[in-house]
Structures are given as structure tokens and as C-alpha cells.
């Protein structure tokens, strides 16, 4: 019999009946219509299904949906604020870091999570943080460049915001 | 300074924002009303006779709406080449590998479908297994496939010039071997398809495919339907690299289950099924002998190859052909002899994967070049330069290098990598190696014998003017074709890129053979250019008539219609008319020059809908495009790379520090996309060189059918890559453009082999170059020996004079 | 009255009538096949270019002409 799952997805409280064995990835895609999260292997090896669970990147194919009960999930659809692109998304688009795009949602979320906890990462920090997200198209170089570029953009935005706040 | 306004820029891709936000739709994201889920029962044994199949219990399971076995589906054979139609949708008498499809089910949900599979009883009678080419070709071996006598599914033997005579002249002769294992394309998006019949019996198949055209034809043929009643669409596709270029049993089963259940059916592969389906890189054994004179001039190549192709033919006859033919260039090589054999075995079927049959062969050839250089005490770069072909040269096997920036590529790589300071100067365990390669820009023939256009395209101006609708069946599978073709259309028309909208990957839109053989930039690009030129001409004709100015005195640039200097263009009345038609709009043209929007609106008012088509056929088939009427392809892209690496002398672990990569793509359409293909090719090449192998146990079961145990490079494995784009202006390509998607993988494996020699003094001969293999070789001082391509007992004879 | 003997050869899956005697090379030339670019198979066996005129055709023989440069 299904159980009622209550959780927050992209800042919105959601409620859905799920089987005990349903994964978070399946529920996001099939019950909540959030198909931006991709399933590349279903076994936690490729990272395409990465979402943020209470801000931490997880492979949603390995998390049981019920484990997310009462918690906050951010999917790729929840990253941008309003109409525009999140700075990490914009950086990926500009840098040519997206080819087939199947790894991109997971990659962008992993990169975003990194920058939130480490605003000025080194290249090695970036590669390490993204090492769980496989990409077969790009060779990662433009992904790394995009992430470092986004870090700089976010730092500049932050400086501009704080300088506007000064009296 | 680019002579083009849009070509050669770094325009962001048209679909990038959609992919970055999760809005891009891939096949598994699609759900249709009433859709059923399909599942496939696959053989757990590698070779067996099917004694019986009982589906009674499966059919009785609530929620199951269709169950198919061979008795329920057409027995029409299909495959890739019509000369090799060797696959049935479902196994009839025998299963030939672990994964061979035996039955299929459609049910209300995936769980029920899988439960139904478990309720199908199949009785197998095991047969002897043949798990490698040598066993399969041995005298007395059981015949695996009814069509392939002696388990030979393809053989090519060719001789150009006179190898035996050239051998007499050679001062230096180097022989060697290289073998590899079966590899997997490992695209991130597993195959998935959805089939739906409408009430009139028209079928729409949505699939993660590289070629809507070939899938459409195969589905129509197997289902016994007219081609016009079958529509194939590809939405966003998460990578292909070759295996998705031909129709699969899975795609056919979605259609057959949809027909049987009268509902839409979706089947999605698991990652394990991706490995079992394979159609990826063959296992290759190569033996080569390369000879040169005392000055280092290459005289001959004698080459034998043995391919282990798995259970069916797939692209195999082309694979075994390319494994030999792609060594005819880029060096002057007057005498070449090749004998290639492809065997079938009881393993997943291998097909075409990036670089097709040329990749492993290039690995050995470029290693032998270094060996020749060493024997003659010549710098390996120098040896390559002195033997390099020039643009306009033709290889001994008739490949016409209409443009060839090989010299520029190798010099750029030599200078950019620090080759001169580093070669032979690095400490033990640290090395640098170079290699070259090239590839076709589209195959000269379609897969089936035909005079068909290889690409057609349609451009329609939206009647209100200003928006250019490009319609093409070409497939963007991540390489950026939609954007590249939009850029060609925009450049040709003289409008800004954001005036162009692309509809693609749909058989209703045009004929396009699809994304394989690195053909679309050149072939689809030509078709698009032609359509755009015709549309442009129509618009300018109308403007010229209305405004009484010669059409030749008009140009379209940046979305504006501008007259030649000194010519007056009085379009005030036209503008007034346009503004009157658009009362209430806030973006009407103001004071500036005549806009394309106004001009194309006028064209509609005068002539009706403005639409034009373009098409491309290679010159060999009598097409009107330039190019010598010889050769495999209209043009060839080429590449050089230097790899710098170090090896841990204890563990054998390789760390790649840097790759310097130069590729001649003729004319970069989108510079960022060209670099992206170069970098992606290097990453696949490094993976194939260092880690990638599909492994089997003694029962033919795949041991590493997952992305943890089949290791592809991660962000931590990839070094920094310096990419240099060389542009030589290919006369047979649109705006001088030619390929980059596959030529760029050719030098990687041999550059690694040559760098390892520089680092360790050992000439490795087995791929992948795992730490284990390297450590063993370091201990013994000798490479682990490769298997020979020369099989025993198959009646092979060396071609004697 | 002289009687011409004819045979039927299956070429690329289609039956083709020809007069005997006929070598494989003659058949291919009659049909205008691009011999130099193709892989020629006779009853499932690959035949090298220099050997084409040494193969005498019999009734019911199967000939495949494959242009292998079809998919890189």
C-alpha cells in the first residue's frame, strides 16, 4: 500500500502517495512531473539524477522517496529565480559547457552546491566536486571553466550588492 | 577578422538554455495518454536452441495487454546493410548471445511488465560457446548464425600498388601488433522509444536515435507498412556516438506492441541493457608491417586485422573495410595491402562507434611510425612532416584530400606542446608522444544502394516576415547541429541568428541520413545553404521589382536590406504600408534602413508563402556539388595531438598532464562547438586508451555492464587540453566547412602509446593500458604480448604476387 | 536452331537472367557495378578483385555487391 509523502520541492510544499520502494528520482519525474532530473543508470554511478536534498547533492536514484519526508529538495527546475537563468546556468550556456545536455542538470546542481559552500574554489576543488557527475560529450573542460566563471560572477554580484548597501 | 558575420563565432547554442533549466525534452520525459510500458525478455545464455516458450501465465497477469514472441511478429530480417540483414525482431530458433531478445510484454506499468517477463517460461538447449574470434574461426567450430559460414561475417582484401616489390626497396621495416577489447559508447542517455498508432493506422515513433531516416525505413520494412505512414521523431538526445544510428529490436518492439495493444507503448533501456545491446566499438586485433627507405620515406604498409564482432553484423562490413582504408592517408603511402576479417561470436553485437574501424588501426600505425623514426634516428614529428600529403593529393586507395591542414596541425601541436624541449628529455616515468589522424566528412554512399539525396532541407519565411523557419530531418544529438545549421541559414540569408527557428529530427520535415560518419555539417549544411540562397533570391527579386532597383545592387546584412553605395533605395511607401498593417504594434520600424522583416512581408504579399528547398548528393552519385568523382567521402578532416603523461613506476598508474590538440575542420561554423567536439573526442580517446573494456565471463555474461565497473573518464581524470582550430577552407564543404566529430579522436590512443614509450622505453601493444598491464611490463621490461590478427586454419592466404 | 542457355543469378537479392557462359567479372561489368569500390561476395564468400574473372557462374548463384564506405 502506498504511503503519503510530504516534502518541499523547489520551495513548494508537495504531497504525493508513494510505494515504500519508490526512489526520489522516480517520484520527482513520474509523480511530480519534474522531468529535468535525468536517469542515466539508476544505480548511482553517473550522477545524472543529482538533486539537492537540504542543499546537499545526492543521487536521487539511490534515495528512497520516503527518506525525503519533511525535507527540502531542489531540482534543476528550481534553480533559476523567476525568468532569468541562475548564474551557474548562464555560465554553462555561455561557456559551451552543454552539448547533449543529459548530464547538465545534475552537473549544474553539483556545481551550484559547491559554490554555495566554497565560493572561491580552485580548479582541483571543482573537478573533485564534479567527479561524481559523468559526462561523455565535453571532456569536462568547458564545464570546469563555466563553474570557475560562475564563481567569479557570483563574487562580483556579491561585491556589487554589498557596495550598494553601503551608505 | 572573420570574413563572416555569424560563422566562426561563439554563438551560444539554441538549445543550451532549455537544457540548462531542465526544459529540454528527451524521449523518457514524454508520457502519452493511455501509454503502456514495455519490457523485453532477453536470453540469459550465450548460445542455445529455443525448445519452447510458454507465455500463458504472463498473458493472464492483470495489467498485461500484449505479449509477443517470434510467432507473433514478422520474421522479416533486418539489419544495417541490406546485404547483411541478419536480425529477427525476436529469436526464432536460437539465441546467439546473453541479451538476445526472446519475448516482449506491454503492461499498464513497468513493474507489471517486468513481473510478466518472469512468468514467461523458456526452455533452452545450451549449445557450445564461441567467445573469441580465434575459436569462432577455427575449423569445425559450430556455426553460430545461419548466414555466416565459418562464422565469417565480413572479409575485405585489397592491395594498392605492389607491396612485395616495395618491400625489396625498404631499408627499415617495423612490424608490430596492437589489440583492444570490446568497448562501449557510454552515452549518458540510455535508448528509449515510444510508439503510437493513430486511428488511420499512421505510426509515430519517438526515439533517442541518431537517424530518423534509417529507423523509419527499417520500421516500415519490418512492419510491412508504406514508408509514408511511418513518422520517426527524435526529441533532445543524450549522446549517440554511433550505436544509435541503426534501428534496434527495441524500437521495433515498441511499434509491434503498440500495434498489438492498440495503445502507445514506451520501452526504456536500463544501463545494463545498453551494454547488452552494445553496437559499440569492436574488439580489434591488428598486425602491421611498415617499411621506409633510408631517408624515412614511407614505402609500404602490410596490414592484417581480425575483428570480433559479436553475434550479428550491424555495421560490421563497413567496420572491417574502414579498419584498412583509413590508413591510406594522411601520409604519402604508395603501396598498401590489407586483409581484414570480421567474425561473429556469442557476445553482444558490435557496430560503429566514433571513428568507426579506424581508431585502433590508427593506434598501431602511428606507433609503428615512431618505431621507424627511432630506427632512422629521426624526430617522429619530422618523419611525419616529411611524409605528409598536401591538399589535392590522392591516396593510393583513391581518397582525395581536397583540403588537408595536416602540416599546420602537426606544427601547431609541436610548437604548442613544448615537444622540442621535452621529447626524450623528460625524467624516466614522464613522457610525451605525438600522433596524427583523419576521418571522412560523410560517407560517399548511403547505407542502402540508392541515388537518394543524402540531405534535404526546407526554409520557409513566416508570412509576417522576419522569422526564418528551418526544417530538416538532421539530428542534433548534442554535437550542436541545430545551431550550426541555423548559423549557416542566417549567414546565407544575411539575418541575425535569433531570426532563425529550427525544427529538426523528424522524417516529416525532410530526408536526412542522420548523425553518423561526421556528415551533417558538410552535407546537411550544403542543403541548408542552398535553400537559404533560394529564399534570399526570392525576397530580393520582389524588392527589386517593387523598388525598381537591380537585385544585384541589393544585399541583406544584419537583418537589413541595403543598397550598393551610390544606389538610392526609396522604400518609404513600403514602410508606410507595413506600419498600416501593424497598427498597435510597439516595435514597428522607425527611421532606419529597410528591414528584412519588411522585405519578406512584401515578398509574401506579392508571391504568397516564400519557401525553398535545398539538397545534397555526393559528387560520386552525380550530385552537382564540386569534388572529384573518386573516393570514399567528399572531404576529410584531420587532426594532430601531443599527449604528455607520467607513469607511477611502481603501480603502473598513468596520469595524463596535458593534451595539445589541433584539428582542421575547414571552416569553423561555431568555434565553441568545434572545441567541444575536440575536447570530447580526446576524453573518449583517453578512456579507450587507459581504462575502457567490456569484460565477459566464461559463460559469455557481461561482467561490468554498469558505469562503475566500466570506467569512463571523470572530471578528475581529464587533463587540461589546449585546442587549436585550423581552418583550410574545404572546397567541397559549405563555406569551406568539414568534419570535427570523429577525426578528432584518431590521434589520442597512439599519442598515449608513443608517450608511454618515451616514459618507459616499452612499446605497449594491448589496450586498454591499465595500471596492471603497465606494472607487469615494467617489472619484466617487456610489453604484455598482443594476440595476433592472423588466425590459424581459416584458409587465409597471404596475397602472393 | 541454336539455343542460348541462360541462367538466373541472384544479384543483391534480385533475380537476374544472363546468358552462359558467364564469369563473375563479366556479370558485374554488364550491370555497371562499381567494382573497384565494392566488396564482391559470391555465395557468401568474399572474392578478391583479381579473381573475379576466374569465377564461372552457375544457375542459382548469389552475388552481393556491397559498397562498404557507407558509414563512418
Coordinates of N, CA and C in Angstrom, one line a residue, chain C residues 5-60:
Chain C
X5 N 21.8 -20.9 -73.8 CA 21.5 -21.3 -72.4 C 21.5 -20.1 -71.5
X6 N 20.6 -20.0 -70.6 CA 20.5 -18.9 -69.7 C 20.6 -19.4 -68.3
X7 N 21.0 -18.5 -67.4 CA 20.9 -18.9 -66.0 C 20.3 -17.7 -65.2
X8 N 20.0 -18.0 -64.0 CA 19.5 -16.9 -63.1 C 20.4 -16.8 -62.0
X9 N 20.9 -15.6 -61.8 CA 21.8 -15.3 -60.7 C 21.1 -14.3 -59.8
X10 N 21.1 -14.5 -58.5 CA 20.5 -13.5 -57.6 C 21.6 -12.5 -57.2
X11 N 21.3 -11.3 -57.7 CA 22.3 -10.2 -57.5 C 21.7 -9.2 -56.6
X12 N 22.3 -9.0 -55.4 CA 21.8 -8.0 -54.4 C 20.3 -8.3 -54.1
X13 N 20.0 -9.6 -54.0 CA 18.7 -10.1 -53.6 C 17.7 -10.1 -54.8
X14 N 18.1 -9.7 -56.0 CA 17.1 -9.7 -57.1 C 17.6 -10.7 -58.1
X15 N 16.6 -11.4 -58.7 CA 17.0 -12.4 -59.8 C 17.4 -11.7 -61.0
X16 N 18.4 -12.2 -61.7 CA 18.9 -11.6 -62.9 C 19.2 -12.7 -63.9
X17 N 18.6 -12.6 -65.1 CA 18.9 -13.6 -66.1 C 20.1 -13.2 -67.0
X18 N 20.9 -14.1 -67.2 CA 22.1 -13.9 -68.1 C 22.4 -15.1 -68.9
X19 N 23.1 -14.8 -70.0 CA 23.5 -16.0 -70.9 C 24.8 -16.6 -70.4
X20 N 24.8 -17.9 -70.5 CA 26.1 -18.6 -70.1 C 26.9 -18.8 -71.4
X21 N 28.2 -19.0 -71.3 CA 29.0 -18.9 -70.1 C 29.2 -17.5 -69.6
X22 N 29.4 -17.4 -68.3 CA 29.5 -16.0 -67.8 C 30.4 -16.1 -66.5
X23 N 31.4 -15.2 -66.5 CA 32.2 -15.1 -65.3 C 31.6 -14.0 -64.4
X24 N 32.0 -14.0 -63.2 CA 31.5 -13.0 -62.2 C 31.9 -11.6 -62.7
X25 N 33.1 -11.5 -63.2 CA 33.6 -10.2 -63.7 C 32.7 -9.7 -64.8
X26 N 32.4 -10.6 -65.8 CA 31.5 -10.2 -66.9 C 30.2 -9.8 -66.4
X27 N 29.6 -10.5 -65.5 CA 28.3 -10.1 -64.9 C 28.3 -8.7 -64.3
X28 N 29.3 -8.4 -63.5 CA 29.4 -7.1 -62.9 C 29.6 -6.0 -63.9
X29 N 30.4 -6.3 -64.9 CA 30.6 -5.3 -65.9 C 29.3 -5.0 -66.7
X30 N 28.6 -6.1 -67.0 CA 27.3 -6.0 -67.7 C 26.4 -5.1 -66.9
X31 N 26.4 -5.2 -65.6 CA 25.5 -4.5 -64.7 C 26.0 -3.1 -64.3
X32 N 27.2 -2.8 -64.8 CA 27.8 -1.5 -64.5 C 28.1 -1.3 -63.0
X33 N 28.4 -2.3 -62.3 CA 28.7 -2.2 -60.9 C 30.1 -1.6 -60.7
X34 N 30.2 -0.7 -59.6 CA 31.4 0.0 -59.4 C 32.4 -1.0 -58.7
X35 N 33.0 -1.9 -59.5 CA 33.8 -3.0 -58.9 C 34.9 -2.5 -58.0
X36 N 35.6 -1.4 -58.5 CA 36.8 -1.0 -57.7 C 36.4 -0.5 -56.3
X37 N 35.2 -0.1 -56.1 CA 34.8 0.5 -54.8 C 34.1 -0.5 -53.9
X38 N 33.8 -1.7 -54.5 CA 32.9 -2.6 -53.8 C 33.6 -3.8 -53.2
X39 N 32.9 -4.4 -52.3 CA 33.2 -5.7 -51.7 C 32.3 -6.7 -52.5
X40 N 32.8 -7.7 -53.2 CA 32.0 -8.6 -54.0 C 32.0 -9.9 -53.3
X41 N 30.8 -10.5 -53.1 CA 30.7 -11.8 -52.5 C 29.9 -12.7 -53.4
X42 N 30.4 -13.9 -53.5 CA 29.8 -15.0 -54.3 C 29.4 -16.1 -53.4
X43 N 28.1 -16.4 -53.3 CA 27.7 -17.5 -52.4 C 28.2 -17.3 -51.1
X44 N 28.2 -16.1 -50.6 CA 28.7 -15.8 -49.2 C 30.2 -15.7 -49.0
X45 N 30.9 -15.9 -50.1 CA 32.4 -15.9 -49.9 C 32.9 -14.6 -50.6
X46 N 33.8 -14.0 -49.9 CA 34.4 -12.8 -50.5 C 35.3 -13.2 -51.7
X47 N 35.3 -12.4 -52.7 CA 36.1 -12.6 -53.9 C 37.0 -11.4 -54.2
X48 N 38.3 -11.6 -54.2 CA 39.2 -10.5 -54.5 C 39.1 -10.1 -55.9
X49 N 39.4 -8.8 -56.1 CA 39.3 -8.2 -57.5 C 40.0 -9.0 -58.5
X50 N 41.3 -9.4 -58.3 CA 42.0 -10.2 -59.4 C 41.4 -11.5 -59.7
X51 N 40.5 -12.0 -58.8 CA 40.0 -13.4 -59.0 C 38.6 -13.4 -59.7
X52 N 38.0 -12.2 -59.9 CA 36.7 -12.1 -60.4 C 36.5 -12.8 -61.7
X53 N 37.4 -12.7 -62.6 CA 37.2 -13.3 -63.9 C 37.5 -14.8 -63.9
X54 N 37.9 -15.3 -62.7 CA 38.2 -16.7 -62.6 C 37.0 -17.5 -62.0
X55 N 35.9 -16.7 -61.7 CA 34.7 -17.4 -61.1 C 33.7 -17.6 -62.2
X56 N 33.4 -18.8 -62.5 CA 32.3 -19.1 -63.5 C 31.0 -19.2 -62.8
X57 N 30.0 -18.6 -63.3 CA 28.7 -18.5 -62.6 C 27.8 -19.7 -62.9
X58 N 27.1 -20.2 -62.0 CA 26.1 -21.3 -62.2 C 24.7 -20.8 -61.8
X59 N 23.7 -21.5 -62.3 CA 22.3 -21.1 -62.0 C 22.1 -21.1 -60.5
X60 N 21.4 -20.1 -60.0 CA 21.1 -20.0 -58.6 C 22.2 -19.4 -57.7

